[in-house]
XYZ file of C-alpha atoms in Angstrom:
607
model
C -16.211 -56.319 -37.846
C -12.691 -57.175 -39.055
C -9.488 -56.356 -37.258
C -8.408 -53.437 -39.520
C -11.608 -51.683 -39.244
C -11.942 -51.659 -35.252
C -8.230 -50.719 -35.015
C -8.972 -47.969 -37.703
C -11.785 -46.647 -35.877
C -10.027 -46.935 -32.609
C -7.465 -44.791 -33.958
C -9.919 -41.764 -35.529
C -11.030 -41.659 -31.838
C -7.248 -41.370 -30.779
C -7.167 -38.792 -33.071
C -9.990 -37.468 -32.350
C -9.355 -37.064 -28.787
C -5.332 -35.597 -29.362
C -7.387 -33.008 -31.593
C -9.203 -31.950 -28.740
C -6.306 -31.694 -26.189
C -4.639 -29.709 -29.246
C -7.681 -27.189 -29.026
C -7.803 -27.032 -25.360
C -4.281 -26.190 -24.854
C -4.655 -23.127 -28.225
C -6.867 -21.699 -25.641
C -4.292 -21.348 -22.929
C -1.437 -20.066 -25.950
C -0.750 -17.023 -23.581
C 1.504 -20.147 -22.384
C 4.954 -21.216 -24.308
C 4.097 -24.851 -22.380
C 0.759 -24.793 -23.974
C 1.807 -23.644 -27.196
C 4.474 -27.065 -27.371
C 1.504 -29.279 -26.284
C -0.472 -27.670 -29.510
C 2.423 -29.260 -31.322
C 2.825 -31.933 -29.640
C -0.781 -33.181 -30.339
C -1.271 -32.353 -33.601
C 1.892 -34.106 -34.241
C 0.803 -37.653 -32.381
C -2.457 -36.986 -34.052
C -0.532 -36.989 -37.873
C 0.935 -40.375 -36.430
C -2.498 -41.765 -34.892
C -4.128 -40.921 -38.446
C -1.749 -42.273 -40.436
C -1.768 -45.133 -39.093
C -5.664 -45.196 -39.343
C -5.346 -44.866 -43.343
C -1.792 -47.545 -43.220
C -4.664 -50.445 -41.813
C -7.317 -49.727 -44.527
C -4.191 -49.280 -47.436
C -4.964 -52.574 -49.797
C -1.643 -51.789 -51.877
C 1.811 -50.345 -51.096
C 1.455 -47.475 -52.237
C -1.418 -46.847 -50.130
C 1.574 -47.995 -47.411
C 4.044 -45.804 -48.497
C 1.515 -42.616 -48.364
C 0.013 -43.298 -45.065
C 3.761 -43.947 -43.676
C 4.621 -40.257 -45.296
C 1.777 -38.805 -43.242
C 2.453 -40.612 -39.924
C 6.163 -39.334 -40.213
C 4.837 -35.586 -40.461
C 4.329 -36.555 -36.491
C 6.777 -39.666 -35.750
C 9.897 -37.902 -35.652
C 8.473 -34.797 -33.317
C 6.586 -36.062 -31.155
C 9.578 -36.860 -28.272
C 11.391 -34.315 -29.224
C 8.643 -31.415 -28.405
C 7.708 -33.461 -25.107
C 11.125 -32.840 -24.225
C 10.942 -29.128 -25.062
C 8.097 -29.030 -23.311
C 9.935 -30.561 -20.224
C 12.312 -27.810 -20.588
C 10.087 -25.301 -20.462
C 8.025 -26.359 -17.698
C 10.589 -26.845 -15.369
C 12.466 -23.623 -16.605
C 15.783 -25.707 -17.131
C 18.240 -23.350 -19.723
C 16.244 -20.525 -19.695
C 19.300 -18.981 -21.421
C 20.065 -20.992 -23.970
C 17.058 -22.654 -24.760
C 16.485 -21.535 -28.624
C 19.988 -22.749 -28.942
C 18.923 -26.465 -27.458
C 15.608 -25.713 -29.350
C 17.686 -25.813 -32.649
C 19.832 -28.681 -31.648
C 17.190 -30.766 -30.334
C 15.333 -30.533 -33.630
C 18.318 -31.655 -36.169
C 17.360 -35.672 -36.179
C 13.635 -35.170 -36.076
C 14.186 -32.969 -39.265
C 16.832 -35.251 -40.861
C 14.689 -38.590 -40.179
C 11.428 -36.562 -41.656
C 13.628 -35.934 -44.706
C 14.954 -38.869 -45.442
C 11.421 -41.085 -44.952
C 10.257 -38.455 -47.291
C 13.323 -40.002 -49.431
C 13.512 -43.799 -48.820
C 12.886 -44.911 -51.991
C 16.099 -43.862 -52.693
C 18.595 -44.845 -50.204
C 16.487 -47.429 -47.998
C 18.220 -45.873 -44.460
C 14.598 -45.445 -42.535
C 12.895 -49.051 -44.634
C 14.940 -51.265 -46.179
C 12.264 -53.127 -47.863
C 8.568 -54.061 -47.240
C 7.139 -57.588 -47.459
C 3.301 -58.515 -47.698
C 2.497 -60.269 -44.983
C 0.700 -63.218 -45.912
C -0.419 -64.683 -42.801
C -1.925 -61.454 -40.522
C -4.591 -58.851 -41.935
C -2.705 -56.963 -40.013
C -0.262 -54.946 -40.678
C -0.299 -56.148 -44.619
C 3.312 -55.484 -44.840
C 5.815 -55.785 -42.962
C 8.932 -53.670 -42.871
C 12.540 -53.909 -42.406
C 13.955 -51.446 -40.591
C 17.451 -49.428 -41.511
C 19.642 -48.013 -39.277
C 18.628 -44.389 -39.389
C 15.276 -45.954 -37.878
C 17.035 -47.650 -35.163
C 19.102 -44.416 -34.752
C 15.880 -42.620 -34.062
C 14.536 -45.079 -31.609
C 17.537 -44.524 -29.311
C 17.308 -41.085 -29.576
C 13.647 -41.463 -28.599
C 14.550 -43.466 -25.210
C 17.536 -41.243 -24.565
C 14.799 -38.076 -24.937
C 12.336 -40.000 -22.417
C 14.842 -40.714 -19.710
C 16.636 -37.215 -20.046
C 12.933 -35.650 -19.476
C 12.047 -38.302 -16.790
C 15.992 -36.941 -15.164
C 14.897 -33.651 -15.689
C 11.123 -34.193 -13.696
C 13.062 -35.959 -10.547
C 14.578 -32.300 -9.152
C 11.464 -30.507 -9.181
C 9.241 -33.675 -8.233
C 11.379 -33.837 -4.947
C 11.189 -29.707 -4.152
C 7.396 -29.696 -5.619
C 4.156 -28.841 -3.487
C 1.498 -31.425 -3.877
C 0.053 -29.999 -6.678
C 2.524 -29.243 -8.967
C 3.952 -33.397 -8.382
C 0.739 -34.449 -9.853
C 0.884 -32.529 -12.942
C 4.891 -33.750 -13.500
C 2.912 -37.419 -12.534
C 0.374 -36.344 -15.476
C 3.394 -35.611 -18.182
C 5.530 -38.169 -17.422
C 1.879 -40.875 -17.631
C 1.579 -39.331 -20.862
C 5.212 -39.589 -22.699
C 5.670 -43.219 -21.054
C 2.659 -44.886 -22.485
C 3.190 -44.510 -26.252
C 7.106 -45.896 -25.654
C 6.044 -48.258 -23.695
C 3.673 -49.642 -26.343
C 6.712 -48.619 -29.092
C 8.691 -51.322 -26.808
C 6.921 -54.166 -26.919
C 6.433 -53.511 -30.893
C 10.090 -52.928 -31.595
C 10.655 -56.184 -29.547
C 7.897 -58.955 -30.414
C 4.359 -57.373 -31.099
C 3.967 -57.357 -34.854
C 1.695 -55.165 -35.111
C 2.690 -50.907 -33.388
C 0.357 -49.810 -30.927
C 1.984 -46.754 -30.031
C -0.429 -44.961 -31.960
C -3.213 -46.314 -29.207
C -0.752 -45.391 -26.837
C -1.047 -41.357 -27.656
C -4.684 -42.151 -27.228
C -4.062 -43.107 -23.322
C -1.589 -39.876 -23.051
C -4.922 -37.909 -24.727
C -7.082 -39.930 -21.834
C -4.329 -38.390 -19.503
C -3.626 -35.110 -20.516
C -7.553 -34.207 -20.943
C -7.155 -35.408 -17.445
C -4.865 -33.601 -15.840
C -5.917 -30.554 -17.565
C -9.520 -30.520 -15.835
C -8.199 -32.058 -12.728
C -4.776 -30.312 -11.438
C -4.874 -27.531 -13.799
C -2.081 -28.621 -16.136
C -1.241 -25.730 -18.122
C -2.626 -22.982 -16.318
C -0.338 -21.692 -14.528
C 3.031 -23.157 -14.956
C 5.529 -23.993 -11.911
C 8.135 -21.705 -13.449
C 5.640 -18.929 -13.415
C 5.242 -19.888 -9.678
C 8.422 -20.197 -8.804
C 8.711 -16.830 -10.159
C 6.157 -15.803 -8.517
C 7.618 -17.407 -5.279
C 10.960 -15.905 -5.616
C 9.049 -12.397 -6.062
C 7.421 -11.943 -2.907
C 8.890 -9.578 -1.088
C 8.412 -10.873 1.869
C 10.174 -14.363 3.170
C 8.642 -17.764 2.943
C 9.533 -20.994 4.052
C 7.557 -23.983 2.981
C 7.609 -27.193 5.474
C 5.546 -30.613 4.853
C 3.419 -32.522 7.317
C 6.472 -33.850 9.296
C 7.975 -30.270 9.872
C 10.736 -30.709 7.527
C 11.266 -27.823 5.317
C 10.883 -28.594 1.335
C 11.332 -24.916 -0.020
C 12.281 -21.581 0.642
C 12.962 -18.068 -1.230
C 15.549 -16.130 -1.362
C 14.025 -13.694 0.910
C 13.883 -16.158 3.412
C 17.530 -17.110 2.599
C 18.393 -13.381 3.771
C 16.849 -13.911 6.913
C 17.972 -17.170 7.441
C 21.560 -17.371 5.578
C 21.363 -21.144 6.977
C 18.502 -22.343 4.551
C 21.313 -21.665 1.803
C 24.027 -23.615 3.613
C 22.085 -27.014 2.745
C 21.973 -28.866 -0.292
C 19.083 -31.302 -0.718
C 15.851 -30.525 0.491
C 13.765 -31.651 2.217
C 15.715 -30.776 5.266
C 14.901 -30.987 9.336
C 13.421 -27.165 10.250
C 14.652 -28.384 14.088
C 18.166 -28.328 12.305
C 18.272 -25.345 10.216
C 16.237 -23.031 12.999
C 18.447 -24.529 16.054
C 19.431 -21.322 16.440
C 16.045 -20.158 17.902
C 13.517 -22.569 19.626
C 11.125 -20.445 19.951
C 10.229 -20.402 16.595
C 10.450 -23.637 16.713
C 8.217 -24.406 19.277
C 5.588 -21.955 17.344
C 6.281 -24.069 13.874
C 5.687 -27.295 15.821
C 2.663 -26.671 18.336
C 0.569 -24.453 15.414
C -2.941 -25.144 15.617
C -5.339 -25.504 12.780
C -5.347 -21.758 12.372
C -3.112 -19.076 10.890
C -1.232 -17.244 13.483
C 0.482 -14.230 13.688
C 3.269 -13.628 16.117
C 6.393 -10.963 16.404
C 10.310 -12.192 16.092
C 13.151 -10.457 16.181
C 16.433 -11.575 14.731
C 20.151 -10.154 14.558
C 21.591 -9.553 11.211
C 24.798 -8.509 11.826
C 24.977 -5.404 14.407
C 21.431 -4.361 13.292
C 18.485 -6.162 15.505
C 15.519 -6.801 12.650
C 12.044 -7.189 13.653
C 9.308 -9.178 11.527
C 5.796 -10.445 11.538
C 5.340 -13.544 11.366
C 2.374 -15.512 9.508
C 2.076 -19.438 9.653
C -0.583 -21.093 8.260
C -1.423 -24.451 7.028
C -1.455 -26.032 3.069
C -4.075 -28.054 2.240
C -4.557 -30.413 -0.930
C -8.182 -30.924 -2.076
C -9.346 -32.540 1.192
C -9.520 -30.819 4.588
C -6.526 -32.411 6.069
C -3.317 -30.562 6.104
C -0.350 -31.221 4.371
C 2.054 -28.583 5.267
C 2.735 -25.358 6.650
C 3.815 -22.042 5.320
C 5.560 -19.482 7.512
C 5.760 -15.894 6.276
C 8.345 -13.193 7.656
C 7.116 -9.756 6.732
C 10.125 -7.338 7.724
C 8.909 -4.088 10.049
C 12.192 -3.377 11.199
C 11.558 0.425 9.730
C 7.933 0.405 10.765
C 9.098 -0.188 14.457
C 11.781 2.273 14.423
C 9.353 5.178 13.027
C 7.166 4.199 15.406
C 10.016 4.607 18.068
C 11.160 7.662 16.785
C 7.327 9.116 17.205
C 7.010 7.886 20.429
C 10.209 9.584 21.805
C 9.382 12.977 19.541
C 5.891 12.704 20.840
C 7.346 12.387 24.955
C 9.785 15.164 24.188
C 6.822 17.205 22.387
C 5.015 16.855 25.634
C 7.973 17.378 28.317
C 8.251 20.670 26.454
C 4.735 21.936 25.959
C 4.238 21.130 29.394
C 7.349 22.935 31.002
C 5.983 26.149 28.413
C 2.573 25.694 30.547
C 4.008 25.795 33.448
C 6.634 28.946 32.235
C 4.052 31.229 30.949
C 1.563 30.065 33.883
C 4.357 30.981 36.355
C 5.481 34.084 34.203
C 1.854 35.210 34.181
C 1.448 34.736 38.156
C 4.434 36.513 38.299
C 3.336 39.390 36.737
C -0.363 39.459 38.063
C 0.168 39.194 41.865
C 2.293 42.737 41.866
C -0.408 44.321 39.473
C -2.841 42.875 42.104
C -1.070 44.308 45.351
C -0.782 48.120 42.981
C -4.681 47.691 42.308
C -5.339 46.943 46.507
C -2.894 49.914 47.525
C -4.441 52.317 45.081
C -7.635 51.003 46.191
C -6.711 51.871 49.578
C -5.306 55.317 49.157
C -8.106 56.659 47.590
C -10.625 55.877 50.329
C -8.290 58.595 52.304
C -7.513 61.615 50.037
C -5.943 64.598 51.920
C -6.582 68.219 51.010
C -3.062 68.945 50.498
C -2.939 66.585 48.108
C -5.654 67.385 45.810
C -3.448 68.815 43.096
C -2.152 65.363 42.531
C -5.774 63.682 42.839
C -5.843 63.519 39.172
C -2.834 62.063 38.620
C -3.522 59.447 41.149
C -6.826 59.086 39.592
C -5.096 58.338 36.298
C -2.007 55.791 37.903
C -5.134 53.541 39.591
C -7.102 53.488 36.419
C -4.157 52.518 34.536
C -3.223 50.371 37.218
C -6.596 48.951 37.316
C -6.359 48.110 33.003
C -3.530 46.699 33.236
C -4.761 43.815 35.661
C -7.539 43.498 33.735
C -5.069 42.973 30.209
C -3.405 40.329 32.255
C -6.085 38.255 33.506
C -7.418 38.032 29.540
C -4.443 37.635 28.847
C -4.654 34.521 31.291
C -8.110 33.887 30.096
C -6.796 33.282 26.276
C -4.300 31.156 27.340
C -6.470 28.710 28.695
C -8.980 29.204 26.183
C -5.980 28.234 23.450
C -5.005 24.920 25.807
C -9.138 24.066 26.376
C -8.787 24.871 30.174
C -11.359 27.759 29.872
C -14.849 27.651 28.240
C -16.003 30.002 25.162
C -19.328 31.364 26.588
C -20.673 34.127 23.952
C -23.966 36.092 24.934
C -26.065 39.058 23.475
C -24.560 42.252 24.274
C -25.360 45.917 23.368
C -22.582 46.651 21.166
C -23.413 50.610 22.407
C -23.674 50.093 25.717
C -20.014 48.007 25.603
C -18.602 50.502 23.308
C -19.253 53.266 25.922
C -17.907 51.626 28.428
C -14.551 50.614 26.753
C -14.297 54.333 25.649
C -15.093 55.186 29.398
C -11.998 53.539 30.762
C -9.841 54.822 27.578
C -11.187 58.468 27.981
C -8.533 60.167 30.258
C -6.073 58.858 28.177
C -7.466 60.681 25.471
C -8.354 63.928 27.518
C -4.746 63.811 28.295
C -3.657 64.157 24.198
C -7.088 66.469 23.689
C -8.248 63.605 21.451
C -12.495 63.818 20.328
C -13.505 60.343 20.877
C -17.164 59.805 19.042
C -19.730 56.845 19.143
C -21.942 56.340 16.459
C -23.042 52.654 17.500
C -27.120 52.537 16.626
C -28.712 51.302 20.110
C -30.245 48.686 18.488
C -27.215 46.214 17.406
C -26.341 43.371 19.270
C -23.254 41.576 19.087
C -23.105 37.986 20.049
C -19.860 37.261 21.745
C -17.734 36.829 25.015
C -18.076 39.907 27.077
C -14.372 39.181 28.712
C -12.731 39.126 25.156
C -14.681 41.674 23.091
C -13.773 44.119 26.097
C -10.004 43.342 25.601
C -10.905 43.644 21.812
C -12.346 47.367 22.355
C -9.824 47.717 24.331
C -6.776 47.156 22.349
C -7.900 49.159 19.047
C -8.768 52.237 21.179
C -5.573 51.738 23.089
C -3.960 51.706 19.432
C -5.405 54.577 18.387
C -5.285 57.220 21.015
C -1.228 55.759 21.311
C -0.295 56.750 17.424
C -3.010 60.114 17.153
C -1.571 63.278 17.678
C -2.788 66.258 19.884
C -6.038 67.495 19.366
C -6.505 64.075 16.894
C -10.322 62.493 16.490
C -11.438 58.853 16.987
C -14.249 57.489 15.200
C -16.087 53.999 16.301
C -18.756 53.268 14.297
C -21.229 49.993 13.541
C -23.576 48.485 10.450
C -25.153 45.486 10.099
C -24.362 42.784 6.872
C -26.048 40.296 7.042
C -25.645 38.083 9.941
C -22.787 40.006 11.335
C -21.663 43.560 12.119
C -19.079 45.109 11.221
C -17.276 47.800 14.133
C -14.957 50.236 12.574
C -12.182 52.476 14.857
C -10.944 55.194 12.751
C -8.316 57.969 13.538
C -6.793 60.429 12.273
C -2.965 59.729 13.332
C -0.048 58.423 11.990
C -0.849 54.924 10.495
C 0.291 51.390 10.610
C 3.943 51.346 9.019
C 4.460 49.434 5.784
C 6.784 46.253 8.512
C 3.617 46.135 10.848
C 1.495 46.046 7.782
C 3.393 43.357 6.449
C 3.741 41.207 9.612
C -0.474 41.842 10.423
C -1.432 40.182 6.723
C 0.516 36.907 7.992
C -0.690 34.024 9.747
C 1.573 33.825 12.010
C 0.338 34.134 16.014
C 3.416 35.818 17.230
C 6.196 38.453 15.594
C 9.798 37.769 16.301
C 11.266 40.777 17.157
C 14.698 42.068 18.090
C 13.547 43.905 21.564
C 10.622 43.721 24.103
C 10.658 47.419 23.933
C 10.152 47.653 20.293
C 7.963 50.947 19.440
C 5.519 48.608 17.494
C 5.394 45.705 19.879
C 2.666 46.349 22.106
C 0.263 47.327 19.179
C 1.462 43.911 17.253
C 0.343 41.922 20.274
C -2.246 43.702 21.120
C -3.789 43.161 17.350
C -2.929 39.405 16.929
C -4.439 38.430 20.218
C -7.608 40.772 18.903
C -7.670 38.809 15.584
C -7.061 35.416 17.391
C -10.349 36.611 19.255
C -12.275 37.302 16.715
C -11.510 33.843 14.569
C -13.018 32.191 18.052
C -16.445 34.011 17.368
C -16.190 33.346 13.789
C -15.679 37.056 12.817
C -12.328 38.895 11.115
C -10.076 41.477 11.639
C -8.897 43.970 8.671
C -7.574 47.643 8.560
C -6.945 50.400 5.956
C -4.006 52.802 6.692
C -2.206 55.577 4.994
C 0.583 56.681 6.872
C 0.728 60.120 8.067
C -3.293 60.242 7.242
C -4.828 57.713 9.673
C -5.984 53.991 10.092
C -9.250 52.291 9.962
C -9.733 49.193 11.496
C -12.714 46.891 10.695
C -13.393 43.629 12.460
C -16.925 40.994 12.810
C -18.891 39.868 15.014
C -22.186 37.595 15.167
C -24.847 40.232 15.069
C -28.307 41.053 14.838
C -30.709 43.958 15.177
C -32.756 43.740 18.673
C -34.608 46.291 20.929
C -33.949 44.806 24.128
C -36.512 41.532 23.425
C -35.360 37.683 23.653
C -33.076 36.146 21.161
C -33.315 32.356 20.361
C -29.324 31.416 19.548
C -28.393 27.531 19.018
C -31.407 26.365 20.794
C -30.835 29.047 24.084
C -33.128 31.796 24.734
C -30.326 34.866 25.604
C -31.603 38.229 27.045
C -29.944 40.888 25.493
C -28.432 43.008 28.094
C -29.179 47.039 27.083
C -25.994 47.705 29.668
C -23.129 45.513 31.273
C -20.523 47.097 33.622
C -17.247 44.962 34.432
């Protein structure tokens, strides 16, 4: 095989291969650095298959028309590798159309006049057949536009290579070996271009874009050149919110963000990196001593630093860098700020130890306020107790009354001890213990104990509670219950005034009604009673409506404990109903399964 043909073939491969990188790098065109390499390629590959068709010419012409297709890609070709320098390092970012436009003037002009040689002679002076090579089968003689270009060439390389050194030095491992990759694959085609401008007859820089293609394809499928580019990650670096500090094998730091800079205002102090982390961080050796005796795992520790009068708190996170083996080549130590996060937590903590100094000093007031007013209700029950074991003839006209004072005497200890009894029940201290009771039987009684209040007003109290229904509930609080609406009622019903307590059963409950007949809820209590509120601010203990306001909200706070409700239905002047539920069921004194207990339901229970 002759000379021409090998080299030809040699060089359809080159182009072959530049073709390929061309299509490789279309796929990443999300990419402005991909996008250049597109043109970059196709352009070497115009040079690589010129060239092919300038071997096989047999006549000038066939010269001159191969030359016009090799300088579609000749004058580009350094040109867009320094663009693409540019752009991959993220040098100019402001001005780079501008440079864009500038950089492209000679390419243009030295594409335009090749395509006009014949004319003026400033790329090729002249061609002469060369007699005594088959290759190349003429020789040219170069003008001075052509050595014009080939300075501006070398001047593009060593600007690019300039360019490279910065971010090579500041770099993780990675990212070095794709600048490594580009700089391999600009520097073989003018190094080839060298030795032909200076001895080689014949120009192998067209085999030279074939090593950059053996390169690039290279560096593509090995370090990911043109995935992701290191301006998009050092955008992505100077992003994160949180502050990182990159340091190599020898503990010297080699990068930073500016997050880390406002942690640190000493990172920004220095110049040239890489820099000693023992010289930057002298300031706190503790840190240090965590950079420098890290194990082979990520750790986590807390540090606190002063920024001006304000003491900041972070996380920190160091772990190691590997490259593709297992051996580490650096570290990278995270500060995640929780100054805020600490302080809430603070300011919790202090609201939640205040929150308890005062809920337990209102224990201990109410528990004390409650003694307080129990024991003397106690010693009134034990005297009454006493003097009416001893009743006197003489004083028989006041045995009624004093019949009366110990009953009432008698209630009232009674109110307070529930009233005891819901307090604990509302702080846990006191078990919720519901049984089967004969809502007759319990009716009676609380009417019992209400009836001389009544006699005393002439009021006709009347039970119509079928025998049969059976309430499931706390004995303690559906007597305070009873208690309260019947208290209620006989309190706000005239003379000679009727109360009605009734029962049905729907569904799994029963309903107990206490009508009357007297002068209504007014439109305020009304209001208040439809509110969720536990208590009613009011402007006097001795309100007219106070005692029946309390006495109803701890009656409905009751009844939510069993699971039941409390409603009324009032017209004032006319009378008021009041409804409230219970668990209930219909039973003739037999055994009641309830949440896996067998309860006996009592026909009568005296307290």
């Amino acid at each position: 095989m002759e000379t021409r043909q090998w080299m030809s073939i040699l060089l359809i491969l080159a182009t072959a291969l530049m073709l390929f990188i061309a299509l490789l790098s279309y796929q990443k065109r999300r990419l402005q650095v991909a996008r250049t390499m597109v043109f970059i390629m196709l352009a070497a590959s115009c040079y690589a298959l010129g060239y092919a068709f300038e071997i096989l010419s047999t006549s000038l012409r066939g010269v001159k028309l191969s030359l016009q297709l090799e300088y579609m890609g000749i004058p580009f070709v350094s040109t867009l590798w320094l663009l693409l320098v540019i752009q991959f390092t993220g040098a100019a970012a402001q001005i780079r159309r501008r440079i864009t436009f500038l950089l492209l003037i000679i390419p243009v002009l030295i594409f335009l006049l090749h395509l006009t040689n014949d004319w003026h002679h400033l790329i090729y002076k002249e061609y002469i057949a060369n007699t005594n090579a088959a290759v190349p089968l003429y020789t040219t003689i170069k003008g001075s536009f052509y050595i014009l270009h080939g300075v501006y060439n070398y001047l593009i390389l060593l600007f690019g290579i300039l360019l490279f050194i910065p971010m090579y030095l500041r770099s993780l491992p990675i990212v070095r070996k794709q600048i490594i990759v580009l700089i391999l694959g600009a520097a073989a085609p003018m190094l080839l271009n060298f030795v032909f401008l200076f001895g080689l007859n014949v120009d192998m820089t067209p085999i030279g874009f074939a090593v950059s293609g053996v390169v690039y394809v290279w560096g593509i499928f090995r370090f990911n050149l043109l995935r992701l580019t290191p301006l998009a990650l050092a955008k992505v670096f100077e992003t994160i919110r949180d502050g990182v500090v990159l340091f190599d094998y020898e503990d010297q730091i080699v990068s930073y963000n500016r997050a880390a800079e406002k942690v640190f205002p000493e990172l920004g102090a220095v110049r040239n990196y890489s820099a000693k982390g023992t010289d930057i961080f002298a300031s706190w050796p503790d840190l240090l001593v965590r950079i420098s005796a890290a194990g082979n795992q990520e750790e986590r520790f807390p540090f606190q630093h002063m920024q001006g009068k304000q003491l900041k708190h972070f996380i920190c996170s160091l772990s190691f860098i590997y490259d593709t083996g297992v051996s580490p080549i650096g570290k990278m130590l995270m500060f995640n700020e929780v100054t805020e996060l600490i302080e809430n937590e603070e300011r919790l903590r202090e609201n939640a130890r205040q929150l308890s100094q005062l809920n337990s000093f209102k224990d201990k007031l109410f528990t004390v306020v409650a003694h307080d007013i129990r024991d003397p209700i106690a010693l009134l029950v034990s005297l009454t107790e006493l003097l009416g074991e001893e009743p006197k003839d003489a004083d028989l006209e006041n045995a009624e009354v004093f019949q009366e004072i110990k009953k009432q005497v008698r209630g009232t200890f009674h109110l307070v001890d529930n009233l005891l009894d819901w307090y604990r029940s509302q702080n846990g201290r006191v078990a919720f213990r519901p049984q089967a009771w004969n809502l007759q039987q319990v009716v009676r009684q609380a009417m019992s104990l209400a009836g001389s209040r009544a006699g005393m007003k002439q009021i006709q109290m009347i039970e119509s509670v079928d025998e049969t229904l059976t309430v499931n509930a706390d004995k303690e609080m559906l007597d305070l219950i009873l208690r309260n609406l019947l208290s209620n009622a006989i309190k706000y019903t005239g003379m000679d005034g009727k109360i009605e307590i009734g029962a049905v059963l729907e569904g799994e409950f029963v309903k107990v009604s206490v009508k009357d007949n007297g002068a209504g809820i007014d439109e305020e209590t009304a209001n208040l009673l439809t509110q969720e509120e536990l208590y009613f601010k009011e402007s006097g203990s001795l309100h007219a409506g106070s005692e029946m306001r309390f006495g109803l909200v701890l009656s409905r706070e009751f009844l939510r404990i069993h699971g039941g409700s409390l409603q009324f239905e009032s017209t004032p002047g006319e009378g008021t109903n009041v409804l409230f539920t219970l668990p209930g069921f219909i039973s003739g004194g037999v055994m009641r399964r309830d949440e896996g207990m067998e309860v006996e339901v009592l026909e009568s229970h005296t307290g």
